[in-house]
Amino acid sequence: MGDMLWLDKLVQDWWWGLQLLIWGLRGVTRVILANNPLSGLLILAALLWASPWQALLGIVGVLCSTLTAIITGQDRSEVCGGLHGYNGMLVSLLMGVFSSSRDWYWPLLLPVCLGSVTCVLLFSSLSSLLDRWDLPVAVFPFNMTILLFLLCTGPQHPYFPRHWSVPPGARDMNATQLNVLQVLRGIPLGVGQIYACSALGPSLLILGAVLLYSPILAVHALLGSAIGTLAGLSMAVSQSCLYSGLSGFNGALGCMAVGGLFFTFSWRTHLFAISSAFFSAYMDIALSNLLGTVGLPACSWAATIVATLMMLMTGTLKAYRIPIGHVQSPEQNLRSCNQWEAGSPTDRDRESTDV
Amino acid sequence: MGDMLWLDKLVQDWWWGLQLLIWGLRGVTRVILANNPLSGLLILAALLWASPWQALLGIVGVLCSTLTAIITGQDRSEVCGGLHGYNGMLVSLLMGVFSSSRDWYWPLLLPVCLGSVTCVLLFSSLSSLLDRWDLPVAVFPFNMTILLFLLCTGPQHPYFPRHWSVPPGARDMNATQLNVLQVLRGIPLGVGQIYACSALGPSLLILGAVLLYSPILAVHALLGSAIGTLAGLSMAVSQSCLYSGLSGFNGALGCMAVGGLFFTFSWRTHLFAISSAFFSAYMDIALSNLLGTVGLPACSWAATIVATLMMLMTGTLKAYRIPIGHVQSPEQNLRSCNQWEAGSPTDRDRESTDV
Amino acid sequence: MGDMLWLDKLVQDWWWGLQLLIWGLRGVTRVILANNPLSGLLILAALLWASPWQALLGIVGVLCSTLTAIITGQDRSEVCGGLHGYNGMLVSLLMGVFSSSRDWYWPLLLPVCLGSVTCVLLFSSLSSLLDRWDLPVAVFPFNMTILLFLLCTGPQHPYFPRHWSVPPGARDMNATQLNVLQVLRGIPLGVGQIYACSALGPSLLILGAVLLYSPILAVHALLGSAIGTLAGLSMAVSQSCLYSGLSGFNGALGCMAVGGLFFTFSWRTHLFAISSAFFSAYMDIALSNLLGTVGLPACSWAATIVATLMMLMTGTLKAYRIPIGHVQSPEQNLRSCNQWEAGSPTDRDRESTDV
């Protein structure tokens, strides 16, 4: 269904609260690199299905950060596109997942709100920094904020106790024969893990939401998760990582970013997307082992760094790069690229042969 | 009293040694974001009061790095403004504080001199790097150099033994009922901790020196330190951190940088200064917990990073940003901004409404 | 013998395989900042002498990364200059050295190939990033890739077990009286350690290969290694570090980069080269102590960072900086600088007096 940009015009004259809802729903989908309010509704439903408390935290996060962006006078079109919502949502979800308090522990809303505000601040600063290379801010603000929060607290913290992350390379105490079925089940779970969701049903619903937005993206998500699982197997990570989908979600994100979203889809970018998935997955294992020594998770650092590096690459891949301001859904990217080529065929050809 | 820039013209024809003295005194105040030779004298007096050995180290550091800057041909106006002195001074002071040798351990002068030289080198390199975004180098060189020095040594080092830093989140063994009076006493101490000084009298004298330079800055210093203490309380840091002012000084620096110095003072920048203080304080707790796992202090990394990010922010705050070349004392910034507005009122208004 | 750029023209019409050989040999020498196919042959001979398995890994690495660069469409002149080979070679060599499997453990070729591919990807991305400041990518890709690989594995890893790096500041259990002769023997070994080679004969052969390329570079290599050893002594690093040359190789690299290669050789740059060697050596001790806490080596991070910072420096040193596109061997740099000065003497003089 694509980006549904026609909705923005329609909404322009609506009540302010409804506009905020649309912006928020866009923000919800931005987490998984999509941008479509309907997919956002589906994803919210999946989160509610998995855990109502988590869904509430996510909603608070996305609203809080979008409102902060409006108050601090961020660029209007960015706010409308949901760009200021997804980092806040992710921080809130992860705060909930890593908290070792019971569900509905209301004081957690305080760091959730503060964390969402921090994300907006970081987004704004990093965009000035990364603008020089026409790079997206991506989920850097989320990754920084959640690490800072987790570092402030600890397993015995009096107010906000948290789980201690175990590195994937640690010896499994209760390791048994590898269950192939469980490993395969981890592949769709890897897509759900992007929203820190580890139940099969909601993960499939999230995958469906991506499919609604763009089939190319959905295929790459599954492919990337499978590659991540393969990388995990090759490095003998712990079984719990493989079964829960944790070894797959960085691969999925790395694969989606390169395959069709920030680069025009073709068989070449497809090969680069596969490399990106492998690289993301291996880097995730490395970073998880490193951060695990102090009990921290590696979140989506690996995929974010790899996707950013891919966008900086020179050579063949550069010819397929879409300027950040023109990025739409993979299908629309492909279509606008074809239209452009039809209009001025020589220009593009010359560029790709030059390279 | 402001920057006393008229002094520079007066001094131009003086003896070389006297000029160096003025440059050095400016460097001494740059540590606390001020720029006034008289304040520098007051601060030196405070350091002498607290510990003559520490004051000596500081003087050696500021002179050594200023001389290095002259020898390596750094920009004349930067040297005159004391920009090459403050990092060297901070490194020297901190080397003295973290050394577990007795006072007057003369071999320490060797790393003090080497460290000061390194700061000039780093300042020069980082300024080329940060120039692209019109960002100040701030105390990045100090923070890097001191960490490198501390990493080279250790508690059992044969030549330069040092204290092992304990993370603020560590369990207090001898924790008692929180003493509110001691916590309040930690707020002015937080201002002194910027110079690694933990005695009340000298800290108040340092605060007085800031007041002499700019009342706005002094108010923000106290406010920021109070916010830092509040953040520390909310995250249950150890009592020694709260009592010694260590949980306050990053907040103070973060608050001062945004409130009036690098941004024109107004109620909006004041609110941003408060956010900056909170952010600095929380990030300091996080970084201290992280670096504390290998026995290192977080120094002023948090405030430096947060202030840099704030200067990169787009949106409302950007309209108040003062170009680095035009930064003076908060009061003078305000005055020159008003004059400028009086001259071309429409220009500024248009800018702020646009945003 | 310099860069032997005339060879490139000669080779142009040769068989593709021979061209690749020349590119690969250039890549082999790039590791030690040289660029000469004959030196490459000598170095390969040295590696074969030290360990045939290591030499094979190095050859696989350099070929694999050069081929990847061609396939991904990297800049032709960069490929011809061997710029895409040296990072892959270093990664392969270090994977072999840190592997605790026996020699001729064939599965190691898998990470060796993957690591070499990753280096090309990182090289391409980082060059876009560093281009803004006209900085070389240097060995950043190698340093990143090897750390990621080592983090993925561990001493008890089922497929790729590795040695656990001990920080140089750790207490020596079997420390005896310092053997001055062994320390002096460590100085030429420091040059060999650039290729992870710790035997005296091959190290001297490598030094000879550098001498063949440029005597200035060879002198700086030895000098830097000696300075690194001195820095190690002053910080009381473990005897094994001093004896094996590990405390010298970062100093050597830091000294070579500044003394004649990226800056026109003169007595001033020579002094800066000495400072750079000291700074590199001390930073290496610091980083080794830090990374050693999680069992990782600091590789050549220190020298790479210091050389990059030196190239960013303003002031006196900047006047001697050679633009990256014009860097040749130190002797040729000196000659072309003299020619240029003879042609337009006033221009250069004005620049240096201005500074």
Coordinates of C-alpha atoms in Angstrom, one line a residue, chain B:
Chain B
M1 CA 32.9 42.3 34.9
G2 CA 32.7 40.4 31.6
D3 CA 35.6 39.4 29.4
M4 CA 37.8 42.5 30.1
L5 CA 38.9 42.5 26.4
W6 CA 40.2 46.0 26.8
L7 CA 43.0 44.5 28.8
D8 CA 44.3 42.7 25.8
K9 CA 45.1 46.0 24.0
L10 CA 46.7 47.4 27.1
V11 CA 48.9 44.4 27.6
Q12 CA 50.1 44.3 24.0
D13 CA 53.1 46.4 24.7
W14 CA 54.0 44.9 28.0
W15 CA 56.8 42.5 28.8
W16 CA 56.3 39.0 27.4
G17 CA 56.2 37.3 30.8
L18 CA 53.3 39.6 31.9
Q19 CA 51.4 38.8 28.8
L20 CA 51.8 35.1 29.4
L21 CA 50.5 35.6 32.9
I22 CA 47.3 37.2 31.6
W23 CA 46.9 34.4 29.0
G24 CA 47.4 31.9 31.8
L25 CA 44.9 33.5 34.1
R26 CA 42.3 33.6 31.3
G27 CA 43.0 29.9 30.8
V28 CA 42.4 29.2 34.5
T29 CA 38.9 30.7 34.2
R30 CA 38.1 29.0 30.9
V31 CA 37.8 25.7 32.9
I32 CA 34.6 27.1 34.4
L33 CA 33.5 28.7 31.1
A34 CA 34.5 32.1 32.2
N35 CA 37.2 34.4 30.7
N36 CA 38.5 37.0 33.1
P37 CA 42.0 37.4 34.5
L38 CA 40.7 38.7 37.9
S39 CA 38.5 35.7 38.3
G40 CA 41.5 33.6 37.5
L41 CA 43.4 35.2 40.4
L42 CA 40.6 34.4 42.7
I43 CA 40.4 30.8 41.5
L44 CA 44.1 30.3 42.0
A45 CA 43.8 31.7 45.5
A46 CA 41.0 29.2 46.1
L47 CA 43.1 26.3 44.9
L48 CA 46.1 27.5 47.0
W49 CA 43.8 27.6 50.0
A50 CA 42.5 24.0 49.3
S51 CA 45.9 22.5 48.5
P52 CA 49.2 24.3 47.6
W53 CA 50.5 21.2 45.8
Q54 CA 47.4 21.0 43.6
A55 CA 47.6 24.7 42.9
L56 CA 51.2 24.3 41.8
L57 CA 50.3 21.4 39.5
G58 CA 47.5 23.5 38.0
I59 CA 49.9 26.4 37.4
V60 CA 52.5 24.1 35.8
G61 CA 49.8 22.7 33.6
V62 CA 48.4 26.0 32.3
L63 CA 51.9 27.4 31.7
C64 CA 53.2 24.3 30.0
S65 CA 50.3 24.0 27.6
T66 CA 50.2 27.7 26.8
L67 CA 53.9 27.6 26.0
T68 CA 53.5 24.5 23.8
A69 CA 50.7 26.2 21.9
I70 CA 53.1 29.1 21.2
I71 CA 55.9 26.8 20.2
T72 CA 53.8 24.7 17.8
G73 CA 52.5 27.9 16.2
Q74 CA 48.9 27.8 17.2
D75 CA 46.6 30.7 16.3
R76 CA 47.7 33.9 18.2
S77 CA 44.2 35.0 19.2
E78 CA 43.4 31.6 20.6
V79 CA 46.5 31.6 22.7
C80 CA 45.7 35.2 24.0
G81 CA 42.2 34.1 24.9
G82 CA 43.6 31.4 27.1
L83 CA 42.0 28.7 24.9
H84 CA 45.2 26.5 25.1
G85 CA 45.6 26.7 28.8
Y86 CA 42.5 25.2 30.4
N87 CA 42.8 21.7 29.2
G88 CA 46.3 21.4 30.4
M89 CA 45.4 22.8 33.8
L90 CA 42.5 20.3 34.2
V91 CA 44.7 17.4 33.3
S92 CA 47.3 18.5 35.8
L93 CA 44.8 19.0 38.6
L94 CA 43.2 15.6 38.0
M95 CA 46.5 13.8 37.8
G96 CA 47.2 15.2 41.2
V97 CA 43.8 14.2 42.6
F98 CA 43.9 10.6 41.3
S99 CA 47.5 10.0 42.3
S100 CA 47.7 7.9 45.4
S101 CA 51.2 9.1 46.1
R102 CA 51.8 11.7 48.8
D103 CA 51.7 15.4 48.0
W104 CA 54.9 16.9 46.7
Y105 CA 55.8 13.7 44.8
W106 CA 58.0 15.5 42.3
P107 CA 58.1 12.8 39.5
L108 CA 54.4 13.5 38.9
L109 CA 55.6 16.7 37.2
L110 CA 56.7 14.6 34.2
P111 CA 53.3 13.2 33.2
V112 CA 51.8 16.6 34.1
C113 CA 54.0 18.3 31.5
L114 CA 53.5 15.5 28.9
G115 CA 49.8 15.6 29.5
S116 CA 49.6 19.3 29.0
V117 CA 51.5 19.0 25.8
T118 CA 49.1 16.3 24.6
C119 CA 46.1 18.5 25.3
V120 CA 47.4 21.2 23.0
L121 CA 47.9 18.6 20.2
L122 CA 44.4 17.2 20.7
F123 CA 42.9 20.7 20.9
S124 CA 44.5 21.7 17.6
S125 CA 43.4 18.5 15.9
L126 CA 39.9 18.4 17.2
S127 CA 39.3 22.1 16.3
S128 CA 39.9 21.2 12.7
L129 CA 37.4 18.4 13.0
L130 CA 34.7 20.3 14.9
D131 CA 35.1 23.4 12.9
R132 CA 32.8 22.0 10.3
W133 CA 29.9 22.4 12.6
D134 CA 31.1 25.5 14.3
L135 CA 31.5 23.6 17.6
P136 CA 33.9 24.5 20.3
V137 CA 36.6 21.9 21.3
A138 CA 35.6 22.4 24.9
V139 CA 37.2 20.0 27.4
F140 CA 37.4 17.0 25.0
P141 CA 41.2 17.1 25.0
F142 CA 41.3 17.0 28.8
N143 CA 38.8 14.1 29.1
M144 CA 40.8 12.0 26.6
T145 CA 44.2 12.7 28.0
I146 CA 43.3 12.0 31.6
L147 CA 41.6 8.7 30.7
L148 CA 44.7 7.7 28.7
F149 CA 47.0 8.5 31.6
L150 CA 44.8 6.7 34.1
L151 CA 44.7 3.7 31.8
C152 CA 48.5 3.6 31.5
T153 CA 48.8 3.4 35.3
G154 CA 47.0 1.5 38.0
P155 CA 46.6 1.1 41.7
Q156 CA 49.8 -1.0 41.9
H157 CA 51.8 1.0 39.4
P158 CA 55.5 1.3 40.5
Y159 CA 55.9 4.9 39.5
F160 CA 52.5 6.5 39.3
P161 CA 50.0 4.6 41.5
R162 CA 46.4 5.9 41.4
H163 CA 43.1 5.6 43.2
W164 CA 40.6 3.2 41.8
S165 CA 37.3 5.0 41.0
V166 CA 34.2 3.4 42.4
P167 CA 31.0 3.7 40.2
P168 CA 28.3 5.8 41.9
G169 CA 25.8 3.0 41.5
A170 CA 27.9 0.6 43.6
R171 CA 26.3 -0.5 46.9
D172 CA 27.4 1.7 49.9
M173 CA 28.8 -0.5 52.6
N174 CA 28.5 2.2 55.3
A175 CA 25.4 3.9 54.1
T176 CA 23.4 5.5 56.8
Q177 CA 20.3 7.7 56.9
L178 CA 20.6 10.4 54.2
N179 CA 21.8 13.7 55.8
V180 CA 19.8 16.5 54.1
L181 CA 22.2 19.1 55.3
Q182 CA 25.2 17.3 53.8
V183 CA 23.3 16.9 50.5
L184 CA 22.6 20.7 50.4
R185 CA 26.3 21.3 51.2
G186 CA 27.1 19.2 48.1
I187 CA 25.5 21.8 45.9
P188 CA 28.2 24.5 46.2
L189 CA 30.8 21.8 46.4
G190 CA 29.6 20.7 42.9
V191 CA 30.9 24.1 41.6
G192 CA 34.3 23.5 43.3
Q193 CA 34.5 20.0 41.9
I194 CA 34.9 21.5 38.4
Y195 CA 38.4 22.2 39.7
A196 CA 38.5 18.9 41.5
C197 CA 38.3 20.8 44.8
S198 CA 36.2 19.3 47.5
A199 CA 36.4 21.9 50.3
L200 CA 33.5 24.2 51.0
G201 CA 35.5 27.5 51.5
P202 CA 37.5 27.3 48.3
S203 CA 34.4 26.2 46.4
L204 CA 32.5 29.3 47.5
L205 CA 35.5 31.4 46.5
I206 CA 35.4 29.8 43.0
L207 CA 31.7 30.6 42.8
G208 CA 32.5 34.2 43.8
A209 CA 35.0 34.3 40.9
V210 CA 32.3 33.2 38.5
L211 CA 29.9 35.8 40.0
L212 CA 32.6 38.5 39.4
Y213 CA 32.7 37.4 35.7
S214 CA 29.0 37.0 35.1
P215 CA 26.0 36.8 37.6
I216 CA 24.0 34.8 35.1
L217 CA 26.7 32.2 34.8
A218 CA 27.0 31.9 38.6
V219 CA 23.3 31.4 39.0
H220 CA 23.3 28.7 36.4
A221 CA 26.3 27.0 38.0
L222 CA 24.4 26.7 41.3
L223 CA 21.2 25.7 39.6
G224 CA 22.9 23.0 37.6
S225 CA 24.7 21.6 40.6
A226 CA 21.4 21.4 42.4
I227 CA 19.8 19.7 39.4
G228 CA 22.6 17.2 39.3
T229 CA 22.2 16.4 43.0
L230 CA 18.5 15.9 42.3
A231 CA 19.2 13.5 39.5
G232 CA 21.6 11.7 41.7
L233 CA 19.0 11.3 44.4
S234 CA 16.4 10.0 41.8
M235 CA 18.9 7.3 40.7
A236 CA 20.0 6.5 44.2
V237 CA 23.7 7.1 43.8
S238 CA 26.1 6.5 46.7
Q239 CA 26.0 9.0 49.5
S240 CA 29.7 9.9 49.1
C241 CA 28.9 11.1 45.6
L242 CA 26.1 13.4 46.8
Y243 CA 28.0 14.7 49.8
S244 CA 31.2 15.5 47.9
G245 CA 29.5 17.4 45.0
L246 CA 30.6 14.8 42.4
S247 CA 27.1 14.2 41.3
G248 CA 26.6 18.0 40.8
F249 CA 29.5 19.3 38.7
N250 CA 28.4 17.8 35.4
G251 CA 25.0 19.3 35.8
A252 CA 26.6 22.7 36.6
L253 CA 28.7 22.6 33.5
G254 CA 25.8 21.5 31.3
C255 CA 23.6 24.2 32.7
M256 CA 26.2 27.0 32.3
A257 CA 27.0 26.1 28.7
V258 CA 23.4 26.4 27.5
G259 CA 22.2 29.1 29.8
G260 CA 23.6 32.3 28.5
L261 CA 27.0 31.4 27.2
F262 CA 26.6 29.7 23.9
F263 CA 23.0 30.8 23.5
T264 CA 21.4 34.2 24.1
F265 CA 19.8 34.2 27.5
S266 CA 16.0 34.1 27.5
W267 CA 13.3 32.1 29.3
R268 CA 13.4 29.5 26.5
T269 CA 17.2 29.0 26.7
H270 CA 16.8 28.9 30.5
L271 CA 14.4 25.9 30.1
F272 CA 16.8 24.2 27.7
A273 CA 19.6 24.9 30.2
I274 CA 17.6 23.0 32.9
S275 CA 17.0 20.1 30.5
S276 CA 20.7 20.1 29.6
A277 CA 21.6 20.0 33.3
F278 CA 19.4 17.0 33.9
F279 CA 20.7 15.2 30.7
S280 CA 24.3 15.9 31.7
A281 CA 23.7 14.6 35.2
Y282 CA 22.0 11.4 34.2
M283 CA 24.6 10.7 31.5
D284 CA 27.3 11.3 34.0
I285 CA 25.8 8.6 36.3
A286 CA 25.6 6.2 33.3
L287 CA 29.2 6.9 32.2
S288 CA 30.5 6.7 35.7
N289 CA 28.9 3.3 36.2
L290 CA 30.4 2.1 32.9
L291 CA 33.9 3.5 33.3
G292 CA 33.8 2.5 37.0
T293 CA 33.8 -1.2 36.0
V294 CA 37.5 -0.6 35.0
G295 CA 38.2 1.8 37.8
L296 CA 38.0 5.0 35.8
P297 CA 36.2 8.3 36.5
A298 CA 33.8 9.8 33.9
C299 CA 35.3 13.2 34.4
S300 CA 33.3 15.8 32.5
W301 CA 32.6 13.7 29.5
A302 CA 28.8 13.9 30.1
A303 CA 28.6 17.7 30.2
T304 CA 30.9 18.1 27.3
I305 CA 29.0 15.7 25.1
V306 CA 25.6 17.1 26.1
A307 CA 26.6 20.7 25.5
T308 CA 28.0 19.8 22.1
L309 CA 24.8 18.0 21.2
M310 CA 22.7 21.0 22.4
M311 CA 24.8 23.3 20.1
L312 CA 23.9 21.0 17.2
M313 CA 20.2 21.0 17.9
T314 CA 17.8 22.3 15.3
G315 CA 14.4 23.9 16.0
T316 CA 13.7 26.6 18.6
L317 CA 17.1 26.5 20.3
K318 CA 19.0 27.1 17.1
A319 CA 17.6 30.6 16.8
Y320 CA 19.4 31.6 20.0
R321 CA 22.7 30.0 19.1
I322 CA 25.7 32.4 19.1
P323 CA 28.5 31.7 16.6
I324 CA 31.6 30.5 18.4
G325 CA 33.6 33.5 17.2
H326 CA 31.2 35.9 18.9
V327 CA 30.8 34.2 22.3
Q328 CA 31.4 36.6 25.2
S329 CA 30.1 36.7 28.7
P330 CA 26.3 36.0 29.0
E331 CA 25.6 39.6 29.8
Q332 CA 27.5 40.9 26.9
N333 CA 25.9 38.3 24.6
L334 CA 22.6 39.6 25.7
R335 CA 23.6 43.2 25.1
S336 CA 25.0 42.7 21.7
C337 CA 22.0 40.6 20.7
N338 CA 19.7 43.5 21.8
Q339 CA 21.8 46.0 19.9
W340 CA 21.6 43.9 16.8
E341 CA 17.9 43.4 17.1
A342 CA 17.4 47.2 17.6
G343 CA 19.3 47.7 14.4
S344 CA 17.5 45.1 12.3
P345 CA 14.4 44.1 14.2
T346 CA 12.6 42.4 11.4
D347 CA 15.4 40.0 10.6
R348 CA 15.5 38.3 13.9
D349 CA 11.7 38.3 14.3
R350 CA 11.3 36.6 11.0
E351 CA 13.8 34.0 11.9
S352 CA 12.2 33.1 15.2
T353 CA 8.6 33.0 13.7
D354 CA 9.9 30.9 10.9
V355 CA 11.1 28.3 13.3

